[in-house]
JSON list of C-alpha atoms in Angstrom, two decimals:
[
{"chain": "A", "resi": 1, "resn": "MET", "atom": "CA", "xyz": [-17.70, -47.22, -22.22]},
{"chain": "A", "resi": 2, "resn": "GLN", "atom": "CA", "xyz": [-17.44, -50.72, -22.99]},
{"chain": "A", "resi": 3, "resn": "GLN", "atom": "CA", "xyz": [-19.23, -49.87, -26.65]},
{"chain": "A", "resi": 4, "resn": "GLU", "atom": "CA", "xyz": [-16.63, -47.48, -27.08]},
{"chain": "A", "resi": 5, "resn": "ASP", "atom": "CA", "xyz": [-13.67, -49.62, -26.40]},
{"chain": "A", "resi": 6, "resn": "ASP", "atom": "CA", "xyz": [-15.43, -52.13, -28.86]},
{"chain": "A", "resi": 7, "resn": "LEU", "atom": "CA", "xyz": [-15.32, -49.70, -31.68]},
{"chain": "A", "resi": 8, "resn": "ARG", "atom": "CA", "xyz": [-11.70, -48.64, -30.91]},
{"chain": "A", "resi": 9, "resn": "GLY", "atom": "CA", "xyz": [-10.85, -52.22, -31.16]},
{"chain": "A", "resi": 10, "resn": "LEU", "atom": "CA", "xyz": [-12.82, -52.94, -34.14]},
{"chain": "A", "resi": 11, "resn": "ALA", "atom": "CA", "xyz": [-10.82, -49.65, -35.87]},
{"chain": "A", "resi": 12, "resn": "LYS", "atom": "CA", "xyz": [-7.54, -51.07, -34.91]},
{"chain": "A", "resi": 13, "resn": "VAL", "atom": "CA", "xyz": [-8.37, -54.25, -36.66]},
{"chain": "A", "resi": 14, "resn": "MET", "atom": "CA", "xyz": [-9.40, -52.77, -39.77]},
{"chain": "A", "resi": 15, "resn": "GLU", "atom": "CA", "xyz": [-6.31, -50.52, -39.94]},
{"chain": "A", "resi": 16, "resn": "PHE", "atom": "CA", "xyz": [-4.43, -53.57, -39.37]},
{"chain": "A", "resi": 17, "resn": "MET", "atom": "CA", "xyz": [-5.93, -55.58, -42.26]},
{"chain": "A", "resi": 18, "resn": "ARG", "atom": "CA", "xyz": [-5.38, -52.38, -44.29]},
{"chain": "A", "resi": 19, "resn": "ALA", "atom": "CA", "xyz": [-1.90, -52.80, -43.39]},
{"chain": "A", "resi": 20, "resn": "ILE", "atom": "CA", "xyz": [-1.33, -55.86, -44.34]},
{"chain": "A", "resi": 21, "resn": "SER", "atom": "CA", "xyz": [-3.16, -55.04, -47.69]},
{"chain": "A", "resi": 22, "resn": "ILE", "atom": "CA", "xyz": [-0.60, -52.37, -48.39]},
{"chain": "A", "resi": 23, "resn": "ILE", "atom": "CA", "xyz": [2.23, -54.99, -47.49]},
{"chain": "A", "resi": 24, "resn": "PHE", "atom": "CA", "xyz": [1.15, -57.24, -49.85]},
{"chain": "A", "resi": 25, "resn": "VAL", "atom": "CA", "xyz": [1.14, -54.50, -52.57]},
{"chain": "A", "resi": 26, "resn": "VAL", "atom": "CA", "xyz": [4.94, -53.38, -51.74]},
{"chain": "A", "resi": 27, "resn": "ILE", "atom": "CA", "xyz": [5.79, -57.20, -51.62]},
{"chain": "A", "resi": 28, "resn": "ASN", "atom": "CA", "xyz": [4.15, -57.31, -55.16]},
{"chain": "A", "resi": 29, "resn": "ILE", "atom": "CA", "xyz": [6.46, -54.55, -56.50]},
{"chain": "A", "resi": 30, "resn": "TYR", "atom": "CA", "xyz": [9.41, -55.41, -54.67]},
{"chain": "A", "resi": 31, "resn": "TRP", "atom": "CA", "xyz": [9.45, -58.84, -56.06]},
{"chain": "A", "resi": 32, "resn": "PHE", "atom": "CA", "xyz": [8.30, -58.37, -59.69]},
{"chain": "A", "resi": 33, "resn": "CYS", "atom": "CA", "xyz": [10.18, -55.00, -60.02]},
{"chain": "A", "resi": 34, "resn": "TYR", "atom": "CA", "xyz": [13.37, -56.27, -58.39]},
{"chain": "A", "resi": 35, "resn": "TYR", "atom": "CA", "xyz": [15.94, -55.13, -60.93]},
{"chain": "A", "resi": 36, "resn": "ALA", "atom": "CA", "xyz": [14.52, -51.94, -61.41]},
{"chain": "A", "resi": 37, "resn": "LEU", "atom": "CA", "xyz": [14.43, -51.35, -57.75]},
{"chain": "A", "resi": 38, "resn": "ARG", "atom": "CA", "xyz": [18.03, -52.66, -56.88]},
{"chain": "A", "resi": 39, "resn": "GLU", "atom": "CA", "xyz": [19.44, -50.10, -59.66]},
{"chain": "A", "resi": 40, "resn": "TRP", "atom": "CA", "xyz": [17.79, -47.42, -57.28]},
{"chain": "A", "resi": 41, "resn": "GLY", "atom": "CA", "xyz": [19.50, -48.83, -54.45]},
{"chain": "A", "resi": 42, "resn": "ILE", "atom": "CA", "xyz": [16.41, -50.28, -52.95]},
{"chain": "A", "resi": 43, "resn": "ASN", "atom": "CA", "xyz": [18.00, -53.97, -51.61]},
{"chain": "A", "resi": 44, "resn": "ILE", "atom": "CA", "xyz": [17.07, -55.25, -48.61]},
{"chain": "A", "resi": 45, "resn": "SER", "atom": "CA", "xyz": [19.09, -58.86, -48.16]},
{"chain": "A", "resi": 46, "resn": "VAL", "atom": "CA", "xyz": [16.79, -59.81, -45.13]},
{"chain": "A", "resi": 47, "resn": "VAL", "atom": "CA", "xyz": [13.73, -59.09, -47.17]},
{"chain": "A", "resi": 48, "resn": "ASP", "atom": "CA", "xyz": [15.00, -61.08, -49.90]},
{"chain": "A", "resi": 49, "resn": "LYS", "atom": "CA", "xyz": [15.99, -64.04, -48.24]},
{"chain": "A", "resi": 50, "resn": "ILE", "atom": "CA", "xyz": [12.14, -63.86, -46.56]},
{"chain": "A", "resi": 51, "resn": "LEU", "atom": "CA", "xyz": [10.58, -63.64, -49.59]},
{"chain": "A", "resi": 52, "resn": "LEU", "atom": "CA", "xyz": [12.48, -66.54, -51.53]},
{"chain": "A", "resi": 53, "resn": "ASN", "atom": "CA", "xyz": [11.43, -68.84, -48.49]},
{"chain": "A", "resi": 54, "resn": "PHE", "atom": "CA", "xyz": [7.98, -67.93, -49.01]},
{"chain": "A", "resi": 55, "resn": "ASP", "atom": "CA", "xyz": [8.25, -68.64, -52.65]},
{"chain": "A", "resi": 56, "resn": "ARG", "atom": "CA", "xyz": [9.94, -71.90, -52.00]},
{"chain": "A", "resi": 57, "resn": "THR", "atom": "CA", "xyz": [7.36, -73.02, -49.49]},
{"chain": "A", "resi": 58, "resn": "ALA", "atom": "CA", "xyz": [4.26, -71.82, -50.38]},
{"chain": "A", "resi": 59, "resn": "GLY", "atom": "CA", "xyz": [4.78, -70.34, -53.93]},
{"chain": "A", "resi": 60, "resn": "LEU", "atom": "CA", "xyz": [3.76, -67.09, -53.09]},
{"chain": "A", "resi": 61, "resn": "PHE", "atom": "CA", "xyz": [5.19, -65.40, -56.39]},
{"chain": "A", "resi": 62, "resn": "GLY", "atom": "CA", "xyz": [4.06, -68.30, -58.73]},
{"chain": "A", "resi": 63, "resn": "SER", "atom": "CA", "xyz": [1.96, -65.81, -60.39]},
{"chain": "A", "resi": 64, "resn": "ILE", "atom": "CA", "xyz": [1.70, -61.91, -60.34]},
{"chain": "A", "resi": 65, "resn": "LEU", "atom": "CA", "xyz": [-2.10, -62.34, -59.18]},
{"chain": "A", "resi": 66, "resn": "TYR", "atom": "CA", "xyz": [-1.54, -64.07, -56.03]},
{"chain": "A", "resi": 67, "resn": "THR", "atom": "CA", "xyz": [-0.28, -61.39, -53.95]},
{"chain": "A", "resi": 68, "resn": "LYS", "atom": "CA", "xyz": [-2.68, -58.58, -55.78]},
{"chain": "A", "resi": 69, "resn": "LEU", "atom": "CA", "xyz": [-5.63, -61.14, -54.62]},
{"chain": "A", "resi": 70, "resn": "PHE", "atom": "CA", "xyz": [-4.46, -61.35, -51.00]},
{"chain": "A", "resi": 71, "resn": "ALA", "atom": "CA", "xyz": [-4.02, -57.67, -51.05]},
{"chain": "A", "resi": 72, "resn": "VAL", "atom": "CA", "xyz": [-7.66, -56.93, -52.39]},
{"chain": "A", "resi": 73, "resn": "VAL", "atom": "CA", "xyz": [-9.06, -59.68, -49.89]},
{"chain": "A", "resi": 74, "resn": "PHE", "atom": "CA", "xyz": [-7.57, -57.80, -47.14]},
{"chain": "A", "resi": 75, "resn": "LEU", "atom": "CA", "xyz": [-8.49, -54.36, -48.16]},
{"chain": "A", "resi": 76, "resn": "ALA", "atom": "CA", "xyz": [-12.33, -55.91, -48.67]},
{"chain": "A", "resi": 77, "resn": "LEU", "atom": "CA", "xyz": [-12.29, -57.02, -45.02]},
{"chain": "A", "resi": 78, "resn": "SER", "atom": "CA", "xyz": [-10.77, -53.58, -43.85]},
{"chain": "A", "resi": 79, "resn": "CYS", "atom": "CA", "xyz": [-13.74, -51.81, -45.66]},
{"chain": "A", "resi": 80, "resn": "LEU", "atom": "CA", "xyz": [-16.56, -53.97, -44.07]},
{"chain": "A", "resi": 81, "resn": "GLY", "atom": "CA", "xyz": [-15.70, -52.51, -40.73]},
{"chain": "A", "resi": 82, "resn": "THR", "atom": "CA", "xyz": [-15.56, -49.02, -41.68]},
{"chain": "A", "resi": 83, "resn": "LYS", "atom": "CA", "xyz": [-18.23, -46.40, -40.44]},
{"chain": "A", "resi": 84, "resn": "GLY", "atom": "CA", "xyz": [-18.87, -43.57, -42.05]},
{"chain": "A", "resi": 85, "resn": "VAL", "atom": "CA", "xyz": [-21.82, -40.60, -42.36]},
{"chain": "A", "resi": 86, "resn": "LYS", "atom": "CA", "xyz": [-23.73, -41.27, -45.61]},
{"chain": "A", "resi": 87, "resn": "GLU", "atom": "CA", "xyz": [-23.50, -38.69, -48.46]},
{"chain": "A", "resi": 88, "resn": "GLU", "atom": "CA", "xyz": [-26.08, -38.19, -51.16]},
{"chain": "A", "resi": 89, "resn": "LYS", "atom": "CA", "xyz": [-23.40, -38.12, -53.94]},
{"chain": "A", "resi": 90, "resn": "ILE", "atom": "CA", "xyz": [-22.45, -41.61, -53.22]},
{"chain": "A", "resi": 91, "resn": "THR", "atom": "CA", "xyz": [-24.65, -43.90, -55.72]},
{"chain": "A", "resi": 92, "resn": "TRP", "atom": "CA", "xyz": [-24.09, -47.35, -57.06]},
{"chain": "A", "resi": 93, "resn": "PRO", "atom": "CA", "xyz": [-23.14, -46.02, -60.39]},
{"chain": "A", "resi": 94, "resn": "LYS", "atom": "CA", "xyz": [-20.33, -44.29, -59.02]},
{"chain": "A", "resi": 95, "resn": "ILE", "atom": "CA", "xyz": [-19.21, -47.29, -56.99]},
{"chain": "A", "resi": 96, "resn": "TYR", "atom": "CA", "xyz": [-19.42, -49.45, -59.97]},
{"chain": "A", "resi": 97, "resn": "VAL", "atom": "CA", "xyz": [-17.48, -47.01, -62.11]},
{"chain": "A", "resi": 98, "resn": "PHE", "atom": "CA", "xyz": [-14.64, -46.70, -59.32]},
{"chain": "A", "resi": 99, "resn": "LEU", "atom": "CA", "xyz": [-14.32, -50.40, -58.74]},
{"chain": "A", "resi": 100, "resn": "THR", "atom": "CA", "xyz": [-14.13, -51.23, -62.46]},
{"chain": "A", "resi": 101, "resn": "ILE", "atom": "CA", "xyz": [-11.29, -48.37, -63.02]},
{"chain": "A", "resi": 102, "resn": "GLY", "atom": "CA", "xyz": [-9.42, -50.16, -59.84]},
{"chain": "A", "resi": 103, "resn": "PHE", "atom": "CA", "xyz": [-10.05, -53.65, -60.99]},
{"chain": "A", "resi": 104, "resn": "ILE", "atom": "CA", "xyz": [-8.54, -52.74, -64.79]},
{"chain": "A", "resi": 105, "resn": "LEU", "atom": "CA", "xyz": [-5.47, -50.34, -63.18]},
{"chain": "A", "resi": 106, "resn": "PHE", "atom": "CA", "xyz": [-4.73, -52.93, -60.40]},
{"chain": "A", "resi": 107, "resn": "PHE", "atom": "CA", "xyz": [-4.89, -56.39, -62.05]},
{"chain": "A", "resi": 108, "resn": "MET", "atom": "CA", "xyz": [-4.60, -55.68, -65.48]},
{"chain": "A", "resi": 109, "resn": "ASN", "atom": "CA", "xyz": [-1.35, -53.87, -65.87]},
{"chain": "A", "resi": 110, "resn": "TRP", "atom": "CA", "xyz": [0.85, -56.73, -65.97]},
{"chain": "A", "resi": 111, "resn": "TRP", "atom": "CA", "xyz": [1.90, -56.24, -69.63]},
{"chain": "A", "resi": 112, "resn": "ILE", "atom": "CA", "xyz": [3.53, -52.94, -68.52]},
{"chain": "A", "resi": 113, "resn": "LEU", "atom": "CA", "xyz": [6.47, -54.92, -67.36]},
{"chain": "A", "resi": 114, "resn": "GLU", "atom": "CA", "xyz": [6.94, -56.53, -70.74]},
{"chain": "A", "resi": 115, "resn": "LEU", "atom": "CA", "xyz": [6.93, -53.40, -72.81]},
{"chain": "A", "resi": 116, "resn": "PRO", "atom": "CA", "xyz": [10.58, -52.70, -74.58]},
{"chain": "A", "resi": 117, "resn": "LEU", "atom": "CA", "xyz": [11.25, -49.75, -72.36]},
{"chain": "A", "resi": 118, "resn": "PRO", "atom": "CA", "xyz": [13.95, -49.34, -69.70]},
{"chain": "A", "resi": 119, "resn": "ALA", "atom": "CA", "xyz": [13.45, -51.14, -66.36]},
{"chain": "A", "resi": 120, "resn": "SER", "atom": "CA", "xyz": [13.17, -47.91, -64.62]},
{"chain": "A", "resi": 121, "resn": "ALA", "atom": "CA", "xyz": [10.21, -46.63, -67.04]},
{"chain": "A", "resi": 122, "resn": "THR", "atom": "CA", "xyz": [8.15, -49.85, -66.88]},
{"chain": "A", "resi": 123, "resn": "THR", "atom": "CA", "xyz": [8.43, -50.04, -62.91]},
{"chain": "A", "resi": 124, "resn": "GLY", "atom": "CA", "xyz": [7.46, -46.34, -62.87]},
{"chain": "A", "resi": 125, "resn": "PHE", "atom": "CA", "xyz": [4.19, -46.98, -64.82]},
{"chain": "A", "resi": 126, "resn": "TYR", "atom": "CA", "xyz": [3.82, -49.97, -63.18]},
{"chain": "A", "resi": 127, "resn": "ILE", "atom": "CA", "xyz": [4.10, -48.51, -59.65]},
{"chain": "A", "resi": 128, "resn": "LEU", "atom": "CA", "xyz": [1.62, -45.59, -60.88]},
{"chain": "A", "resi": 129, "resn": "THR", "atom": "CA", "xyz": [-1.24, -48.02, -62.31]},
{"chain": "A", "resi": 130, "resn": "MET", "atom": "CA", "xyz": [-1.01, -50.10, -59.50]},
{"chain": "A", "resi": 131, "resn": "ALA", "atom": "CA", "xyz": [-0.77, -47.34, -56.77]},
{"chain": "A", "resi": 132, "resn": "ALA", "atom": "CA", "xyz": [-3.93, -45.64, -58.61]},
{"chain": "A", "resi": 133, "resn": "GLY", "atom": "CA", "xyz": [-6.07, -48.87, -59.08]},
{"chain": "A", "resi": 134, "resn": "TYR", "atom": "CA", "xyz": [-5.50, -49.57, -55.44]},
{"chain": "A", "resi": 135, "resn": "LEU", "atom": "CA", "xyz": [-6.76, -46.06, -54.42]},
{"chain": "A", "resi": 136, "resn": "PHE", "atom": "CA", "xyz": [-9.78, -46.67, -56.97]},
{"chain": "A", "resi": 137, "resn": "LEU", "atom": "CA", "xyz": [-10.59, -49.88, -55.03]},
{"chain": "A", "resi": 138, "resn": "LEU", "atom": "CA", "xyz": [-10.27, -48.28, -51.79]},
{"chain": "A", "resi": 139, "resn": "VAL", "atom": "CA", "xyz": [-12.64, -45.66, -52.39]},
{"chain": "A", "resi": 140, "resn": "GLY", "atom": "CA", "xyz": [-14.88, -47.90, -53.85]},
{"chain": "A", "resi": 141, "resn": "GLY", "atom": "CA", "xyz": [-14.93, -50.40, -51.34]},
{"chain": "A", "resi": 142, "resn": "LEU", "atom": "CA", "xyz": [-15.50, -47.64, -48.24]},
{"chain": "A", "resi": 143, "resn": "TRP", "atom": "CA", "xyz": [-18.53, -46.16, -50.16]},
{"chain": "A", "resi": 144, "resn": "MET", "atom": "CA", "xyz": [-20.11, -49.59, -50.88]},
{"chain": "A", "resi": 145, "resn": "SER", "atom": "CA", "xyz": [-19.75, -50.30, -47.25]},
{"chain": "A", "resi": 146, "resn": "ARG", "atom": "CA", "xyz": [-21.16, -47.04, -45.98]},
{"chain": "A", "resi": 147, "resn": "LEU", "atom": "CA", "xyz": [-24.06, -47.33, -48.57]},
{"chain": "A", "resi": 148, "resn": "LEU", "atom": "CA", "xyz": [-24.90, -50.76, -47.62]},
{"chain": "A", "resi": 149, "resn": "LYS", "atom": "CA", "xyz": [-24.91, -50.00, -43.84]},
{"chain": "A", "resi": 150, "resn": "ASN", "atom": "CA", "xyz": [-26.84, -46.87, -43.94]},
{"chain": "A", "resi": 151, "resn": "ASN", "atom": "CA", "xyz": [-29.37, -48.93, -46.15]},
{"chain": "A", "resi": 152, "resn": "MET", "atom": "CA", "xyz": [-29.62, -51.57, -43.53]},
{"chain": "A", "resi": 153, "resn": "PHE", "atom": "CA", "xyz": [-30.05, -49.11, -40.69]},
{"chain": "A", "resi": 154, "resn": "ASP", "atom": "CA", "xyz": [-32.59, -46.93, -42.39]},
{"chain": "A", "resi": 155, "resn": "ASP", "atom": "CA", "xyz": [-35.54, -48.27, -40.34]},
{"chain": "A", "resi": 156, "resn": "VAL", "atom": "CA", "xyz": [-33.67, -47.85, -36.82]},
{"chain": "A", "resi": 157, "resn": "PHE", "atom": "CA", "xyz": [-37.08, -48.42, -35.03]},
{"chain": "A", "resi": 158, "resn": "ASN", "atom": "CA", "xyz": [-37.80, -51.53, -36.78]},
{"chain": "A", "resi": 159, "resn": "THR", "atom": "CA", "xyz": [-41.01, -50.10, -38.13]},
{"chain": "A", "resi": 160, "resn": "GLU", "atom": "CA", "xyz": [-41.21, -51.98, -41.21]},
{"chain": "A", "resi": 161, "resn": "ASN", "atom": "CA", "xyz": [-40.75, -55.51, -39.33]},
{"chain": "A", "resi": 162, "resn": "GLU", "atom": "CA", "xyz": [-43.51, -54.39, -36.67]},
{"chain": "A", "resi": 163, "resn": "SER", "atom": "CA", "xyz": [-46.18, -53.40, -39.10]},
{"chain": "A", "resi": 164, "resn": "PHE", "atom": "CA", "xyz": [-48.84, -55.71, -40.30]},
{"chain": "A", "resi": 165, "resn": "MET", "atom": "CA", "xyz": [-51.99, -55.38, -42.73]},
{"chain": "A", "resi": 166, "resn": "GLN", "atom": "CA", "xyz": [-54.80, -54.09, -40.71]},
{"chain": "A", "resi": 167, "resn": "GLU", "atom": "CA", "xyz": [-58.63, -53.58, -41.40]},
{"chain": "A", "resi": 168, "resn": "THR", "atom": "CA", "xyz": [-59.09, -51.54, -44.78]},
{"chain": "A", "resi": 169, "resn": "ARG", "atom": "CA", "xyz": [-62.83, -52.56, -45.05]},
{"chain": "A", "resi": 170, "resn": "LEU", "atom": "CA", "xyz": [-65.84, -50.42, -43.82]},
{"chain": "A", "resi": 171, "resn": "LEU", "atom": "CA", "xyz": [-68.26, -52.72, -41.87]},
{"chain": "A", "resi": 172, "resn": "GLN", "atom": "CA", "xyz": [-71.26, -50.95, -40.93]},
{"chain": "A", "resi": 173, "resn": "SER", "atom": "CA", "xyz": [-74.21, -52.13, -38.92]},
{"chain": "A", "resi": 174, "resn": "GLU", "atom": "CA", "xyz": [-77.25, -50.10, -37.41]},
{"chain": "A", "resi": 175, "resn": "TYR", "atom": "CA", "xyz": [-75.39, -50.31, -34.06]},
{"chain": "A", "resi": 176, "resn": "SER", "atom": "CA", "xyz": [-71.81, -50.03, -35.27]},
{"chain": "A", "resi": 177, "resn": "VAL", "atom": "CA", "xyz": [-69.07, -47.24, -34.54]},
{"chain": "A", "resi": 178, "resn": "ASN", "atom": "CA", "xyz": [-66.48, -47.13, -37.39]},
{"chain": "A", "resi": 179, "resn": "LEU", "atom": "CA", "xyz": [-63.24, -45.32, -36.55]},
{"chain": "A", "resi": 180, "resn": "PRO", "atom": "CA", "xyz": [-60.99, -44.13, -39.36]},
{"chain": "A", "resi": 181, "resn": "THR", "atom": "CA", "xyz": [-57.31, -44.91, -39.28]},
{"chain": "A", "resi": 182, "resn": "LYS", "atom": "CA", "xyz": [-54.18, -44.63, -40.99]},
{"chain": "A", "resi": 183, "resn": "PHE", "atom": "CA", "xyz": [-51.18, -47.41, -40.75]},
{"chain": "A", "resi": 184, "resn": "TRP", "atom": "CA", "xyz": [-47.66, -47.95, -42.42]},
{"chain": "A", "resi": 185, "resn": "TYR", "atom": "CA", "xyz": [-47.34, -51.44, -43.98]},
{"chain": "A", "resi": 186, "resn": "LYS", "atom": "CA", "xyz": [-44.87, -52.45, -46.80]},
{"chain": "A", "resi": 187, "resn": "LYS", "atom": "CA", "xyz": [-43.30, -49.06, -47.24]},
{"chain": "A", "resi": 188, "resn": "LYS", "atom": "CA", "xyz": [-46.88, -47.62, -47.70]},
{"chain": "A", "resi": 189, "resn": "GLU", "atom": "CA", "xyz": [-49.29, -45.47, -45.88]},
{"chain": "A", "resi": 190, "resn": "TRP", "atom": "CA", "xyz": [-52.88, -47.01, -45.89]},
{"chain": "A", "resi": 191, "resn": "ARG", "atom": "CA", "xyz": [-56.38, -45.99, -44.55]},
{"chain": "A", "resi": 192, "resn": "GLY", "atom": "CA", "xyz": [-58.28, -48.23, -42.62]},
{"chain": "A", "resi": 193, "resn": "TRP", "atom": "CA", "xyz": [-61.13, -48.68, -39.98]},
{"chain": "A", "resi": 194, "resn": "ILE", "atom": "CA", "xyz": [-61.38, -49.71, -36.36]},
{"chain": "A", "resi": 195, "resn": "ASN", "atom": "CA", "xyz": [-65.13, -51.55, -36.50]},
{"chain": "A", "resi": 196, "resn": "VAL", "atom": "CA", "xyz": [-66.56, -51.63, -33.29]},
{"chain": "A", "resi": 197, "resn": "VAL", "atom": "CA", "xyz": [-69.44, -53.58, -34.79]},
{"chain": "A", "resi": 198, "resn": "ASN", "atom": "CA", "xyz": [-71.25, -54.54, -31.42]},
{"chain": "A", "resi": 199, "resn": "PRO", "atom": "CA", "xyz": [-70.71, -51.56, -28.83]},
{"chain": "A", "resi": 200, "resn": "PHE", "atom": "CA", "xyz": [-73.25, -53.20, -26.29]},
{"chain": "A", "resi": 201, "resn": "ARG", "atom": "CA", "xyz": [-70.51, -55.65, -25.68]},
{"chain": "A", "resi": 202, "resn": "ALA", "atom": "CA", "xyz": [-68.74, -52.36, -23.70]},
{"chain": "A", "resi": 203, "resn": "SER", "atom": "CA", "xyz": [-65.80, -50.61, -24.72]},
{"chain": "A", "resi": 204, "resn": "ILE", "atom": "CA", "xyz": [-63.02, -49.08, -22.76]},
{"chain": "A", "resi": 205, "resn": "VAL", "atom": "CA", "xyz": [-60.28, -46.17, -23.93]},
{"chain": "A", "resi": 206, "resn": "LEU", "atom": "CA", "xyz": [-57.02, -45.74, -22.46]},
{"chain": "A", "resi": 207, "resn": "GLY", "atom": "CA", "xyz": [-54.48, -43.30, -22.80]},
{"chain": "A", "resi": 208, "resn": "THR", "atom": "CA", "xyz": [-52.75, -40.26, -21.07]},
{"chain": "A", "resi": 209, "resn": "PRO", "atom": "CA", "xyz": [-54.21, -37.03, -20.63]},
{"chain": "A", "resi": 210, "resn": "GLY", "atom": "CA", "xyz": [-53.84, -34.93, -24.16]},
{"chain": "A", "resi": 211, "resn": "SER", "atom": "CA", "xyz": [-53.44, -38.07, -25.89]},
{"chain": "A", "resi": 212, "resn": "GLY", "atom": "CA", "xyz": [-56.52, -37.55, -28.31]},
{"chain": "A", "resi": 213, "resn": "LYS", "atom": "CA", "xyz": [-58.99, -39.99, -26.73]},
{"chain": "A", "resi": 214, "resn": "SER", "atom": "CA", "xyz": [-61.99, -37.76, -26.87]},
{"chain": "A", "resi": 215, "resn": "TYR", "atom": "CA", "xyz": [-61.12, -36.25, -30.23]},
{"chain": "A", "resi": 216, "resn": "ALA", "atom": "CA", "xyz": [-60.35, -39.78, -32.03]},
{"chain": "A", "resi": 217, "resn": "VAL", "atom": "CA", "xyz": [-62.67, -42.12, -30.20]},
{"chain": "A", "resi": 218, "resn": "VAL", "atom": "CA", "xyz": [-65.46, -40.56, -27.71]},
{"chain": "A", "resi": 219, "resn": "ASN", "atom": "CA", "xyz": [-66.67, -37.59, -30.08]},
{"chain": "A", "resi": 220, "resn": "GLN", "atom": "CA", "xyz": [-66.95, -40.30, -32.94]},
{"chain": "A", "resi": 221, "resn": "TYR", "atom": "CA", "xyz": [-69.03, -42.61, -30.66]},
{"chain": "A", "resi": 222, "resn": "ILE", "atom": "CA", "xyz": [-71.34, -39.82, -29.90]},
{"chain": "A", "resi": 223, "resn": "LYS", "atom": "CA", "xyz": [-71.49, -38.27, -33.13]},
{"chain": "A", "resi": 224, "resn": "GLN", "atom": "CA", "xyz": [-72.30, -41.67, -35.17]},
{"chain": "A", "resi": 225, "resn": "GLN", "atom": "CA", "xyz": [-74.85, -42.84, -32.31]},
{"chain": "A", "resi": 226, "resn": "ILE", "atom": "CA", "xyz": [-76.90, -39.66, -32.38]},
{"chain": "A", "resi": 227, "resn": "GLU", "atom": "CA", "xyz": [-76.65, -40.02, -36.80]},
{"chain": "A", "resi": 228, "resn": "LYS", "atom": "CA", "xyz": [-78.22, -43.43, -35.94]},
{"chain": "A", "resi": 229, "resn": "GLY", "atom": "CA", "xyz": [-81.14, -42.25, -33.85]},
{"chain": "A", "resi": 230, "resn": "PHE", "atom": "CA", "xyz": [-79.80, -43.41, -30.19]},
{"chain": "A", "resi": 231, "resn": "SER", "atom": "CA", "xyz": [-80.27, -41.28, -26.99]},
{"chain": "A", "resi": 232, "resn": "MET", "atom": "CA", "xyz": [-77.53, -41.21, -24.76]},
{"chain": "A", "resi": 233, "resn": "TYR", "atom": "CA", "xyz": [-76.66, -40.45, -21.37]},
{"chain": "A", "resi": 234, "resn": "VAL", "atom": "CA", "xyz": [-73.18, -38.91, -21.49]},
{"chain": "A", "resi": 235, "resn": "TYR", "atom": "CA", "xyz": [-71.10, -38.04, -18.20]},
{"chain": "A", "resi": 236, "resn": "ASP", "atom": "CA", "xyz": [-67.17, -37.10, -17.86]},
{"chain": "A", "resi": 237, "resn": "PHE", "atom": "CA", "xyz": [-66.49, -38.67, -14.57]},
{"chain": "A", "resi": 238, "resn": "LYS", "atom": "CA", "xyz": [-63.60, -37.14, -13.01]},
{"chain": "A", "resi": 239, "resn": "PHE", "atom": "CA", "xyz": [-61.66, -38.64, -9.78]},
{"chain": "A", "resi": 240, "resn": "VAL", "atom": "CA", "xyz": [-60.51, -36.19, -7.38]}
]
């Protein structure tokens, strides 16, 4: 229950950051396309005063890139906390293409405002390219976050970190018992050996019923000791 609440809280934070990112995009359009928007009847005096104060105190609109950079930073932060299901169609080349197209459309469209066209036309093209670029960046960021998170959690049981190199040499002697093994190390399956070089020191095999103790160990002991010419007394003691 606590984990579900934490996930909901994280989702709300990510949505809030994305909303801030969109607000910066709208502010950029409102400031740098102000004359065209005023012709369209979009003019809010309260917003004008607030933006003028921001520009006077922080120089927020000293460059057309400042608000865009803030928008992309908050967009990236919102993508980091986004969860999703891994899709086979998502690949790094596709992500690079989307991010590149988004970067060009979002950041490199300033020259549209300087075209010798009516203000309404340049503003329309500017808004269109900026919105398209933002969507490309959003999709590319979501795909990147999803791919990175799924790659990080491919090894959910921590098998890779808990694996280690085991004995791969076959060490035989006139008394030894050698048990073949398979193990996983460095994303590769290896074949190795458990070499009981001195079985006279006693051996114990532990396992639940049906776990394969007789098949994997006991039968090998009997088979290999008989092959080496030893006689043995074998009994299967059952505690009742």
